[in-house]
Tab-separated table of C-alpha atoms and ligand atoms in Angstrom:
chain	number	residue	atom	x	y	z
A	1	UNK	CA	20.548	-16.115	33.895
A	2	UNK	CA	19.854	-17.223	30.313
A	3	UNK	CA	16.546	-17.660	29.390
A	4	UNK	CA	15.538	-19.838	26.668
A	5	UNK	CA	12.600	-19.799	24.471
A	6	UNK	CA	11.431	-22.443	22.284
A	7	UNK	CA	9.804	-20.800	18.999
A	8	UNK	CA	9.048	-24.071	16.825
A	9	UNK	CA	5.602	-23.692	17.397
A	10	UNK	CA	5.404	-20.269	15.968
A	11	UNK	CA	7.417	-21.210	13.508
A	12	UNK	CA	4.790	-23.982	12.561
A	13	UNK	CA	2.011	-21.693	12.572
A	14	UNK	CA	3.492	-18.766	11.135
A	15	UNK	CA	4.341	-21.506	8.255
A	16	UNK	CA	0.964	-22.954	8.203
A	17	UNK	CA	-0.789	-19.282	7.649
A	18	UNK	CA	1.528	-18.622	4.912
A	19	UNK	CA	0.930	-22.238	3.238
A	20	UNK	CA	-3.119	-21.209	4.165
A	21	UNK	CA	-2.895	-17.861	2.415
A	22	UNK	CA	-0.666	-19.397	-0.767
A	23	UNK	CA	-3.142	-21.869	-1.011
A	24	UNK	CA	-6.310	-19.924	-1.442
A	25	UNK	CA	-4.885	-17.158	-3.335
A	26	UNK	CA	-3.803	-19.653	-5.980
A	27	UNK	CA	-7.322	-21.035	-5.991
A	28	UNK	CA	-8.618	-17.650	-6.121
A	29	UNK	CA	-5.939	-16.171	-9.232
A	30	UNK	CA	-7.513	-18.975	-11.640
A	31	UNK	CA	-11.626	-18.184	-11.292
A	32	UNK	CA	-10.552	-13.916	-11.498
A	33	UNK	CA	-8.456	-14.559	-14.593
A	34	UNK	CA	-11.337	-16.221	-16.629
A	35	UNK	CA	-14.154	-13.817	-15.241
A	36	UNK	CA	-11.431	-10.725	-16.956
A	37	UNK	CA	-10.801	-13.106	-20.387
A	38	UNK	CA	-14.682	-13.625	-20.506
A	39	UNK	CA	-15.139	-9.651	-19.576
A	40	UNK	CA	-13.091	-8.704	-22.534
A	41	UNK	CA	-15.173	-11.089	-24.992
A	42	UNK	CA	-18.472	-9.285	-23.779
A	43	UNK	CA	-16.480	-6.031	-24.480
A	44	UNK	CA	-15.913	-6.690	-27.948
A	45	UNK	CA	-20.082	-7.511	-28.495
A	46	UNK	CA	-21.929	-4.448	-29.746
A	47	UNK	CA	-22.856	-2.885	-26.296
A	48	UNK	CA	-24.548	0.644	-26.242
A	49	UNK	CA	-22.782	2.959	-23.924
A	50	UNK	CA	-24.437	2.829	-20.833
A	51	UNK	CA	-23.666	-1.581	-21.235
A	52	UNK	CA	-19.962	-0.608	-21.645
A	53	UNK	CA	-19.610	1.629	-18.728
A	54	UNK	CA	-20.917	-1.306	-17.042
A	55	UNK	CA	-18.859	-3.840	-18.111
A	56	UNK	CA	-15.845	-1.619	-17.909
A	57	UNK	CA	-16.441	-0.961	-13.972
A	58	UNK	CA	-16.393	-4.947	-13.493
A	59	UNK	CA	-13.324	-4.887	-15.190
A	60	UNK	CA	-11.606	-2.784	-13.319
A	61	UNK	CA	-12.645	-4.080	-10.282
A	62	UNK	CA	-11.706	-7.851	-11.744
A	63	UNK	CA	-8.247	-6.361	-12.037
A	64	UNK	CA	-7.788	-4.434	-8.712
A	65	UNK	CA	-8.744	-7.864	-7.075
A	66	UNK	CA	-6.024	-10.000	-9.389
A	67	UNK	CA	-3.275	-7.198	-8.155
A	68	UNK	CA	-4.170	-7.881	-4.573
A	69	UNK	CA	-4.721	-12.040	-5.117
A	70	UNK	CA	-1.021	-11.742	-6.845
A	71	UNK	CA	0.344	-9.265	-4.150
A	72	UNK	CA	-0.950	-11.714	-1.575
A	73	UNK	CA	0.396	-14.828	-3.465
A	74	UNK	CA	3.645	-13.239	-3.644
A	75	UNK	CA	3.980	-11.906	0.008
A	76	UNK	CA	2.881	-15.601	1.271
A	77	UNK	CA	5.405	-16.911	-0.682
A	78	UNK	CA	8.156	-14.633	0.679
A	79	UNK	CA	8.631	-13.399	-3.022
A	80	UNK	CA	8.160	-10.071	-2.363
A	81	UNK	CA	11.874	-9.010	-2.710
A	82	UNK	CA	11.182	-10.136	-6.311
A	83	UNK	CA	8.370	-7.534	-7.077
A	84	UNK	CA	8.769	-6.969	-10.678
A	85	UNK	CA	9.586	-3.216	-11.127
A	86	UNK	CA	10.272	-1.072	-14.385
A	87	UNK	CA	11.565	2.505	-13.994
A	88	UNK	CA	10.799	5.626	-15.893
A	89	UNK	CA	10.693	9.515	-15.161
A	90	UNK	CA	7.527	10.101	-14.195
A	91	UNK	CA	5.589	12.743	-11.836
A	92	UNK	CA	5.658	12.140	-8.224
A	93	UNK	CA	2.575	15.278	-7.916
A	94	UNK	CA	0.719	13.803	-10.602
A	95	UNK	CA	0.628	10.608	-8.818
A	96	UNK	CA	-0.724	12.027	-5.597
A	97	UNK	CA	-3.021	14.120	-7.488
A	98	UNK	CA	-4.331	10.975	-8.983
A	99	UNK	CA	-4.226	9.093	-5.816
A	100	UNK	CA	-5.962	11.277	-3.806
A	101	UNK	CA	-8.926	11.810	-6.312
A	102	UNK	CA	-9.335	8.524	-6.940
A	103	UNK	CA	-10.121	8.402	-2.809
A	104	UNK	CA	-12.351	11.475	-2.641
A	105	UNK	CA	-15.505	8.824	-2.253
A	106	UNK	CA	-13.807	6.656	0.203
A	107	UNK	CA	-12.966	9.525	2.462
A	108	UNK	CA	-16.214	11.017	1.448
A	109	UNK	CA	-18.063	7.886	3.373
A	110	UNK	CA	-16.024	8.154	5.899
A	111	UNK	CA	-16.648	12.213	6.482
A	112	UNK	CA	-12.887	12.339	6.354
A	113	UNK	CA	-11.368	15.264	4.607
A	114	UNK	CA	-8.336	14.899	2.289
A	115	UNK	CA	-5.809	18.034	1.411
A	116	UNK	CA	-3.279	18.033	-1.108
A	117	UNK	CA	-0.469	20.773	-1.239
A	118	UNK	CA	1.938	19.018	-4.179
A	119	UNK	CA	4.027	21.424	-6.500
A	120	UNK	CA	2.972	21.379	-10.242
A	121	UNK	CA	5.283	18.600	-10.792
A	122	UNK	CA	8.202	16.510	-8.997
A	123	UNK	CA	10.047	13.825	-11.441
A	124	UNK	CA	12.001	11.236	-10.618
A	125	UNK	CA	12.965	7.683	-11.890
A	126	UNK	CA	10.377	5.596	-10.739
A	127	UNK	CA	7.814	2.581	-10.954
A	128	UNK	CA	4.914	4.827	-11.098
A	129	UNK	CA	2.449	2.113	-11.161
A	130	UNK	CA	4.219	0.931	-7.823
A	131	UNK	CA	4.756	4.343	-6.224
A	132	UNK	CA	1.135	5.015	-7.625
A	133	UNK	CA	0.379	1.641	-4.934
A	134	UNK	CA	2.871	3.637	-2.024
A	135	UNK	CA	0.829	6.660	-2.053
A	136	UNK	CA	-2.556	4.561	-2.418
A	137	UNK	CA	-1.754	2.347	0.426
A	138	UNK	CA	-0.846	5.177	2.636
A	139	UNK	CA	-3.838	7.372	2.035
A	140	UNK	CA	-6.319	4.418	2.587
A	141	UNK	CA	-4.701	3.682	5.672
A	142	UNK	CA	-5.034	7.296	6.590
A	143	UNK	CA	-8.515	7.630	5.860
A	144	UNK	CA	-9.104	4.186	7.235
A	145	UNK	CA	-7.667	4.841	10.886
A	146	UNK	CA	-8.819	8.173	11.113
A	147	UNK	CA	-11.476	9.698	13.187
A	148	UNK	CA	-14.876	10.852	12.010
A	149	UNK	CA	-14.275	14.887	10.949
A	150	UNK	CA	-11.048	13.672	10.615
A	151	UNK	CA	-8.267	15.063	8.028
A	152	UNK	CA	-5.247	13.561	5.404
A	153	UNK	CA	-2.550	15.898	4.706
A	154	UNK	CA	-0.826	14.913	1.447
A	155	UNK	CA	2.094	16.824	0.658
A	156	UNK	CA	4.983	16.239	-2.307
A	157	UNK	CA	8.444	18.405	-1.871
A	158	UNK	CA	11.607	18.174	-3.657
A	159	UNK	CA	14.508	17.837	-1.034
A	160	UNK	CA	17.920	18.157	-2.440
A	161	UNK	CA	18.577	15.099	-4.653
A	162	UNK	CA	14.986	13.234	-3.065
A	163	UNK	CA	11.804	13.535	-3.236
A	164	UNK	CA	9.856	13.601	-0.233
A	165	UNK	CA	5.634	12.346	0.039
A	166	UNK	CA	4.107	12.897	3.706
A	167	UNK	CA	0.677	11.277	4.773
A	168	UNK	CA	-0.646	13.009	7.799
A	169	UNK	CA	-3.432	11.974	9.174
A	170	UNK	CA	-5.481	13.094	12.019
A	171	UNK	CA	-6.380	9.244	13.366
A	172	UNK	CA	-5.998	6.962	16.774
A	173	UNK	CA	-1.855	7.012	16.569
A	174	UNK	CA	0.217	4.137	16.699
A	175	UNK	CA	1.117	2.303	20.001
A	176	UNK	CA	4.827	2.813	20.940
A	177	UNK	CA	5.421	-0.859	20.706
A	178	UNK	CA	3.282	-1.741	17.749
A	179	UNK	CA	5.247	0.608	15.323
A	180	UNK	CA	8.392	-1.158	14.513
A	181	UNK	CA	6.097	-4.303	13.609
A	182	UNK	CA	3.434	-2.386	11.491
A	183	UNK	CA	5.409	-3.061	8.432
A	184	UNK	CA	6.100	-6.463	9.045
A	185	UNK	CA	3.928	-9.098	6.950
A	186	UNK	CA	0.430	-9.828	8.423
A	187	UNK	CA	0.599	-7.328	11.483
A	188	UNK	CA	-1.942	-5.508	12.470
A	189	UNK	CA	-2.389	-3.775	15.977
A	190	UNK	CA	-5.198	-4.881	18.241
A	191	UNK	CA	-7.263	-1.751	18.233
A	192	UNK	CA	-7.231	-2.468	14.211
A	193	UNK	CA	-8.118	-6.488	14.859
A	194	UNK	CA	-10.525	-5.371	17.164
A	195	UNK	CA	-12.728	-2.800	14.611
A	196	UNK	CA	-14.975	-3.335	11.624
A	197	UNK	CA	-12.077	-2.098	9.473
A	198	UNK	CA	-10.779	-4.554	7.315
A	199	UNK	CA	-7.374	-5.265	6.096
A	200	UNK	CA	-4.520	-8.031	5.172
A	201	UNK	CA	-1.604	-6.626	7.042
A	202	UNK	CA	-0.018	-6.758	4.095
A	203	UNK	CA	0.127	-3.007	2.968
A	204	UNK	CA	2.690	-1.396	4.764
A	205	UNK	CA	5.417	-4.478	4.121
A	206	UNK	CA	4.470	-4.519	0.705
A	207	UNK	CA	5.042	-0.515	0.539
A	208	UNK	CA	8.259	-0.562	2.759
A	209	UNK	CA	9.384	-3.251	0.173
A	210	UNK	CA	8.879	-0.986	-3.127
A	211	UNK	CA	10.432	2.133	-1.388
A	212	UNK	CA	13.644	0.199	-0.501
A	213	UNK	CA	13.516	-1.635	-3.906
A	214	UNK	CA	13.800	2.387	-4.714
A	215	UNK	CA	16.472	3.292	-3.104
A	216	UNK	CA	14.288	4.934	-0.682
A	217	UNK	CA	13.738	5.159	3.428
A	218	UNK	CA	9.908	4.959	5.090
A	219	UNK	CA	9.252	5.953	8.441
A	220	UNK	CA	6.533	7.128	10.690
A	221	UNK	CA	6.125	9.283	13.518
A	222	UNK	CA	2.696	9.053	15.928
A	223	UNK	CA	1.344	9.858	18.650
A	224	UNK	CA	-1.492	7.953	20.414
A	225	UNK	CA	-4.458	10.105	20.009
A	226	UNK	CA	-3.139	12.776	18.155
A	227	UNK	CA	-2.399	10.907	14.831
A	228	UNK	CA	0.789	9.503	12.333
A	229	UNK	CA	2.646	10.911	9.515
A	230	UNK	CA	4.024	8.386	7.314
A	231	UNK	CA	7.069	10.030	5.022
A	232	UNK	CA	8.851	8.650	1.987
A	233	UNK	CA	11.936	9.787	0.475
A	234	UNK	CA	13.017	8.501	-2.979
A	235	UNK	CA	16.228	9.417	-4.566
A	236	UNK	CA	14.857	11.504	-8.023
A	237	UNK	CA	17.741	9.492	-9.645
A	238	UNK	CA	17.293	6.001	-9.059
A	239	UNK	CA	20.147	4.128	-7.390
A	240	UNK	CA	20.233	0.140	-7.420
A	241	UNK	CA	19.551	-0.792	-3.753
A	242	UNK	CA	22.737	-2.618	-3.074
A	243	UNK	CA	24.933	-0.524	-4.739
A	244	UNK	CA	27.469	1.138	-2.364
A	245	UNK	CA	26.792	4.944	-3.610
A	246	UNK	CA	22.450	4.743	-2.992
A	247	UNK	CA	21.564	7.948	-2.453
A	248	UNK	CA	19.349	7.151	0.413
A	249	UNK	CA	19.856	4.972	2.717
A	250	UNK	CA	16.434	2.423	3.430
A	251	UNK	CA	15.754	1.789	6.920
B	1	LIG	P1	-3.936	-3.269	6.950
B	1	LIG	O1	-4.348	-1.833	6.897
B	1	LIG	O2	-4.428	-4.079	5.800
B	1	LIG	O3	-4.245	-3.915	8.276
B	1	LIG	P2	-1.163	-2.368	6.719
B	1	LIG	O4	0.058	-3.208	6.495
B	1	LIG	O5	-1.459	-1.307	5.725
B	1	LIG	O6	-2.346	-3.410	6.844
B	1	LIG	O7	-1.047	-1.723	8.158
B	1	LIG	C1	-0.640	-2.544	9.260
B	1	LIG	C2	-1.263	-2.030	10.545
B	1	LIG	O8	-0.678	-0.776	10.895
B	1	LIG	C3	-2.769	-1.759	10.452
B	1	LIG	O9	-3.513	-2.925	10.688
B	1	LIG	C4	-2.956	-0.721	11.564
B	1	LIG	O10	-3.031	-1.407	12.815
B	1	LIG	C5	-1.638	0.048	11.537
B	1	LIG	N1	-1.741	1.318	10.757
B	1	LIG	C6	-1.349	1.520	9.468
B	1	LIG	N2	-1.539	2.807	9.094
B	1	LIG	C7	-2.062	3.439	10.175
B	1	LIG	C8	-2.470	4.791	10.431
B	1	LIG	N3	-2.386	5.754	9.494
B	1	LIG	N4	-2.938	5.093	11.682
B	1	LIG	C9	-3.022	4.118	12.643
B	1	LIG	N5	-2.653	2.831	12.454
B	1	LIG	C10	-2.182	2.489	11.239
Protein backbone atom coordinates (compact mmCIF):
# COMPACT_ATOMS: atom_id res chain seq x y z
CA UNK A 1 0.00 0.00 0.00
CA UNK A 2 1.57 3.43 -0.58
CA UNK A 3 0.28 6.10 1.20
CA UNK A 4 0.55 9.53 0.06
CA UNK A 5 0.57 12.71 1.89
CA UNK A 6 0.16 16.05 0.53
CA UNK A 7 2.42 18.61 2.65
CA UNK A 8 1.89 21.98 0.56
CA UNK A 9 -0.10 23.31 3.13
CA UNK A 10 2.50 22.99 5.76
CA UNK A 11 4.78 24.05 3.60
CA UNK A 12 2.69 27.35 3.17
CA UNK A 13 2.39 27.90 6.71
CA UNK A 14 5.61 26.88 7.87
CA UNK A 15 6.68 29.64 5.09
CA UNK A 16 4.24 32.15 6.20
CA UNK A 17 5.55 31.96 10.09
CA UNK A 18 8.98 32.37 8.92
CA UNK A 19 8.03 35.44 6.49
CA UNK A 20 5.80 36.57 9.96
CA UNK A 21 8.80 36.28 12.25
CA UNK A 22 11.40 37.99 9.45
CA UNK A 23 9.04 40.58 9.19
CA UNK A 24 8.67 41.81 12.70
CA UNK A 25 12.11 41.21 13.76
CA UNK A 26 13.26 43.57 11.02
CA UNK A 27 10.75 46.10 12.27
CA UNK A 28 11.86 45.48 15.67
CA UNK A 29 16.15 45.61 14.86
CA UNK A 30 15.60 49.39 13.64
CA UNK A 31 13.62 51.08 16.94
CA UNK A 32 16.45 48.82 19.45
CA UNK A 33 19.36 50.16 17.42
CA UNK A 34 18.45 53.92 17.94
CA UNK A 35 17.23 53.45 21.67
CA UNK A 36 21.38 51.87 22.13
CA UNK A 37 22.89 55.00 19.73
CA UNK A 38 20.70 57.44 21.87
CA UNK A 39 21.81 55.34 25.22
CA UNK A 40 25.40 55.94 24.43
CA UNK A 41 24.83 59.86 23.85
CA UNK A 42 23.18 60.04 27.44
CA UNK A 43 26.33 58.07 28.55
CA UNK A 44 28.70 60.53 27.49
CA UNK A 45 26.50 63.57 29.57
CA UNK A 46 27.94 64.18 33.02
CA UNK A 47 25.85 61.55 34.99
CA UNK A 48 26.70 60.95 38.77
CA UNK A 49 27.17 57.33 39.49
CA UNK A 50 24.10 56.08 40.64
CA UNK A 51 22.58 57.81 36.79
CA UNK A 52 25.27 55.65 35.08
CA UNK A 53 24.54 52.41 36.70
CA UNK A 54 21.23 53.17 35.43
CA UNK A 55 21.77 53.88 32.12
CA UNK A 56 24.30 51.13 31.84
CA UNK A 57 21.59 48.35 32.94
CA UNK A 58 19.29 49.67 29.93
CA UNK A 59 22.09 49.17 27.87
CA UNK A 60 22.74 45.99 28.44
CA UNK A 61 19.44 44.93 28.31
CA UNK A 62 19.06 47.06 24.77
CA UNK A 63 21.80 44.73 23.62
CA UNK A 64 20.70 41.27 24.96
CA UNK A 65 17.35 42.08 23.08
CA UNK A 66 19.30 43.15 19.57
CA UNK A 67 21.27 39.56 19.95
CA UNK A 68 17.98 37.77 20.22
CA UNK A 69 15.99 40.23 17.41
CA UNK A 70 19.26 39.30 15.12
CA UNK A 71 19.33 35.56 16.25
CA UNK A 72 15.65 35.46 15.39
CA UNK A 73 16.10 37.40 12.06
CA UNK A 74 18.71 35.06 11.12
CA UNK A 75 17.01 31.69 12.11
CA UNK A 76 13.72 32.96 10.11
CA UNK A 77 15.73 33.52 7.37
CA UNK A 78 17.35 30.06 7.36
CA UNK A 79 20.78 31.94 7.78
CA UNK A 80 21.74 30.31 10.63
CA UNK A 81 24.44 28.06 8.99
CA UNK A 82 26.02 31.51 8.39
CA UNK A 83 26.39 32.50 12.15
CA UNK A 84 29.38 34.63 12.11
CA UNK A 85 31.99 32.91 14.39
CA UNK A 86 35.68 33.96 15.38
CA UNK A 87 37.87 31.45 17.25
CA UNK A 88 40.35 31.91 20.00
CA UNK A 89 41.73 29.80 23.05
CA UNK A 90 39.71 30.60 25.62
CA UNK A 91 38.39 28.85 29.01
CA UNK A 92 35.62 26.48 28.71
CA UNK A 93 35.38 26.62 33.11
CA UNK A 94 35.54 30.20 33.06
CA UNK A 95 32.66 30.33 30.81
CA UNK A 96 30.43 28.16 32.94
CA UNK A 97 31.60 29.89 35.92
CA UNK A 98 30.38 33.02 34.32
CA UNK A 99 27.30 31.49 33.00
CA UNK A 100 26.10 30.08 35.90
CA UNK A 101 26.57 33.28 38.10
CA UNK A 102 25.15 35.36 35.85
CA UNK A 103 21.81 32.87 36.50
CA UNK A 104 22.08 32.68 40.29
CA UNK A 105 18.85 35.26 40.37
CA UNK A 106 16.94 33.48 37.76
CA UNK A 107 17.24 30.18 39.50
CA UNK A 108 17.01 32.07 42.69
CA UNK A 109 13.15 33.03 41.65
CA UNK A 110 12.59 29.98 40.66
CA UNK A 111 13.89 28.18 44.16
CA UNK A 112 15.99 26.15 41.79
CA UNK A 113 19.46 25.32 42.91
CA UNK A 114 22.45 25.47 40.52
CA UNK A 115 25.94 23.38 41.19
CA UNK A 116 29.00 23.79 39.40
CA UNK A 117 31.92 21.17 39.62
CA UNK A 118 34.33 22.70 36.56
CA UNK A 119 38.22 22.20 36.88
CA UNK A 120 40.25 25.49 37.33
CA UNK A 121 40.44 25.79 33.69
CA UNK A 122 39.66 23.77 30.30
CA UNK A 123 40.97 25.65 26.93
CA UNK A 124 40.12 25.08 23.75
CA UNK A 125 39.72 26.97 20.37
CA UNK A 126 36.54 28.46 20.55
CA UNK A 127 33.85 31.30 19.93
CA UNK A 128 33.57 32.05 23.51
CA UNK A 129 30.98 34.61 23.07
CA UNK A 130 28.99 31.74 21.21
CA UNK A 131 29.87 28.85 23.52
CA UNK A 132 29.30 31.56 26.32
CA UNK A 133 25.35 31.48 24.42
CA UNK A 134 25.62 27.17 24.46
CA UNK A 135 26.10 27.03 28.07
CA UNK A 136 23.54 30.05 28.68
CA UNK A 137 20.88 28.50 26.64
CA UNK A 138 21.23 25.22 28.31
CA UNK A 139 21.20 26.37 31.89
CA UNK A 140 18.05 28.59 31.31
CA UNK A 141 16.38 25.79 29.87
CA UNK A 142 17.38 23.79 32.87
CA UNK A 143 16.25 26.09 35.35
CA UNK A 144 13.27 26.89 33.21
CA UNK A 145 11.81 23.19 32.97
CA UNK A 146 12.72 22.25 36.25
CA UNK A 147 10.67 21.58 39.26
CA UNK A 148 10.30 23.81 42.28
CA UNK A 149 13.36 22.53 44.88
CA UNK A 150 14.66 21.51 41.83
CA UNK A 151 18.59 21.24 40.92
CA UNK A 152 21.23 22.10 37.67
CA UNK A 153 24.28 20.12 37.63
CA UNK A 154 26.94 21.93 35.58
CA UNK A 155 29.96 20.07 35.07
CA UNK A 156 33.22 20.86 32.58
CA UNK A 157 35.79 17.72 31.97
CA UNK A 158 38.56 17.35 29.63
CA UNK A 159 38.07 14.01 27.63
CA UNK A 160 40.98 13.01 25.56
CA UNK A 161 41.32 15.53 22.70
CA UNK A 162 37.43 17.16 23.73
CA UNK A 163 36.05 18.91 26.02
CA UNK A 164 32.99 17.80 27.51
CA UNK A 165 29.98 20.47 29.34
CA UNK A 166 26.92 18.44 30.96
CA UNK A 167 23.59 20.25 32.04
CA UNK A 168 21.67 18.07 34.38
CA UNK A 169 18.76 19.06 35.50
CA UNK A 170 16.28 17.67 37.84
CA UNK A 171 12.96 18.83 35.59
CA UNK A 172 9.65 17.14 33.81
CA UNK A 173 11.97 14.99 31.13
CA UNK A 174 11.51 14.97 27.61
CA UNK A 175 8.77 12.88 25.83
CA UNK A 176 10.30 9.94 23.84
CA UNK A 177 8.93 11.34 20.67
CA UNK A 178 9.43 15.02 21.23
CA UNK A 179 13.31 14.68 21.59
CA UNK A 180 14.62 14.28 18.15
CA UNK A 181 12.48 17.53 17.23
CA UNK A 182 13.53 19.70 20.30
CA UNK A 183 16.34 21.10 18.33
CA UNK A 184 14.57 21.72 15.34
CA UNK A 185 13.58 25.54 14.65
CA UNK A 186 10.38 26.72 16.47
CA UNK A 187 9.59 23.37 18.42
CA UNK A 188 8.50 23.29 21.51
CA UNK A 189 6.70 20.28 23.30
CA UNK A 190 3.12 20.67 24.43
CA UNK A 191 3.62 20.49 28.14
CA UNK A 192 6.07 23.67 27.36
CA UNK A 193 3.15 25.40 24.94
CA UNK A 194 0.86 24.59 27.48
CA UNK A 195 2.78 26.55 30.72
CA UNK A 196 3.42 30.16 31.62
CA UNK A 197 7.03 29.58 30.54
CA UNK A 198 7.97 31.46 27.72
CA UNK A 199 10.23 30.76 24.89
CA UNK A 200 10.96 31.02 20.88
CA UNK A 201 11.88 27.48 20.14
CA UNK A 202 14.68 28.78 18.84
CA UNK A 203 17.42 27.91 21.51
CA UNK A 204 18.30 24.53 21.16
CA UNK A 205 18.62 24.79 17.01
CA UNK A 206 20.48 27.79 17.41
CA UNK A 207 22.89 25.89 20.05
CA UNK A 208 23.00 22.54 18.03
CA UNK A 209 24.03 24.92 15.12
CA UNK A 210 27.19 26.61 16.98
CA UNK A 211 28.35 23.18 18.42
CA UNK A 212 28.43 21.59 14.91
CA UNK A 213 29.81 24.89 13.42
CA UNK A 214 32.53 23.60 16.22
CA UNK A 215 33.25 20.59 15.25
CA UNK A 216 31.26 19.36 18.05
CA UNK A 217 28.24 16.61 18.81
CA UNK A 218 25.00 17.62 21.25
CA UNK A 219 22.83 15.15 22.62
CA UNK A 220 20.45 14.53 25.41
CA UNK A 221 19.36 11.81 27.46
CA UNK A 222 15.79 12.07 29.66
CA UNK A 223 13.60 10.52 31.31
CA UNK A 224 9.96 11.62 31.82
CA UNK A 225 9.78 12.64 35.36
CA UNK A 226 13.08 12.11 36.41
CA UNK A 227 14.84 14.88 34.33
CA UNK A 228 17.52 15.51 31.05
CA UNK A 229 21.14 15.92 30.74
CA UNK A 230 22.12 17.81 27.81
CA UNK A 231 26.11 17.08 26.93
CA UNK A 232 28.45 18.86 24.56
CA UNK A 233 31.67 17.76 23.32
CA UNK A 234 33.98 20.20 21.45
CA UNK A 235 37.20 19.18 19.95
CA UNK A 236 39.93 21.53 22.23
CA UNK A 237 41.55 21.96 18.74
CA UNK A 238 39.16 23.27 16.43
CA UNK A 239 38.55 21.29 13.24
CA UNK A 240 36.62 22.95 10.17
CA UNK A 241 33.26 21.09 10.12
CA UNK A 242 33.52 19.62 6.70
CA UNK A 243 36.86 18.72 6.75
CA UNK A 244 37.36 14.91 6.48
CA UNK A 245 39.78 14.56 9.72
CA UNK A 246 37.00 16.60 12.44
CA UNK A 247 37.77 15.34 15.47
CA UNK A 248 34.24 14.84 16.48
CA UNK A 249 31.81 13.83 14.63
CA UNK A 250 28.27 16.29 14.98
CA UNK A 251 25.18 14.42 15.14
P1 LIG B 1 12.41 27.40 24.19
O1 LIG B 1 12.96 27.06 25.54
O2 LIG B 1 12.55 28.85 23.84
O3 LIG B 1 11.01 26.90 23.98
P2 LIG B 1 14.46 25.66 23.05
O4 LIG B 1 14.83 25.50 21.60
O5 LIG B 1 15.53 26.09 23.99
O6 LIG B 1 13.24 26.66 23.04
O7 LIG B 1 13.85 24.29 23.54
C1 LIG B 1 12.89 23.62 22.72
C2 LIG B 1 11.93 22.82 23.58
O8 LIG B 1 12.62 21.72 24.17
C3 LIG B 1 11.35 23.60 24.77
O9 LIG B 1 10.21 24.34 24.39
C4 LIG B 1 11.00 22.47 25.73
O10 LIG B 1 9.75 21.90 25.33
C5 LIG B 1 12.08 21.44 25.45
N1 LIG B 1 13.21 21.51 26.43
C6 LIG B 1 14.41 22.14 26.26
N2 LIG B 1 15.21 21.97 27.33
C7 LIG B 1 14.51 21.21 28.21
C8 LIG B 1 14.79 20.68 29.51
N3 LIG B 1 15.97 20.89 30.13
N4 LIG B 1 13.83 19.91 30.12
C9 LIG B 1 12.64 19.68 29.49
N5 LIG B 1 12.31 20.16 28.27
C10 LIG B 1 13.23 20.91 27.63
Amino acid sequence: MVVVKDVTRELDAVRARDDLVGSVTHELRSPLTSILGYLDLVRDADLDDETLEQVDVAASNAERLLVLVNDLLRAASDADKNLPMSFVRADVAEIARESVASQRIFAEDREVELELDVPASATATIDPVRIRQVVDNLVTNAIKYNREWGTVQVSVRETGPAITLEVRDTGQGIPDIDLARIFDRFYRTKSARNSTTGGTGLGLAITREIVQRHGGDLSVESELGLGSTFRVRIPTEHVAPDAPDRAISAS
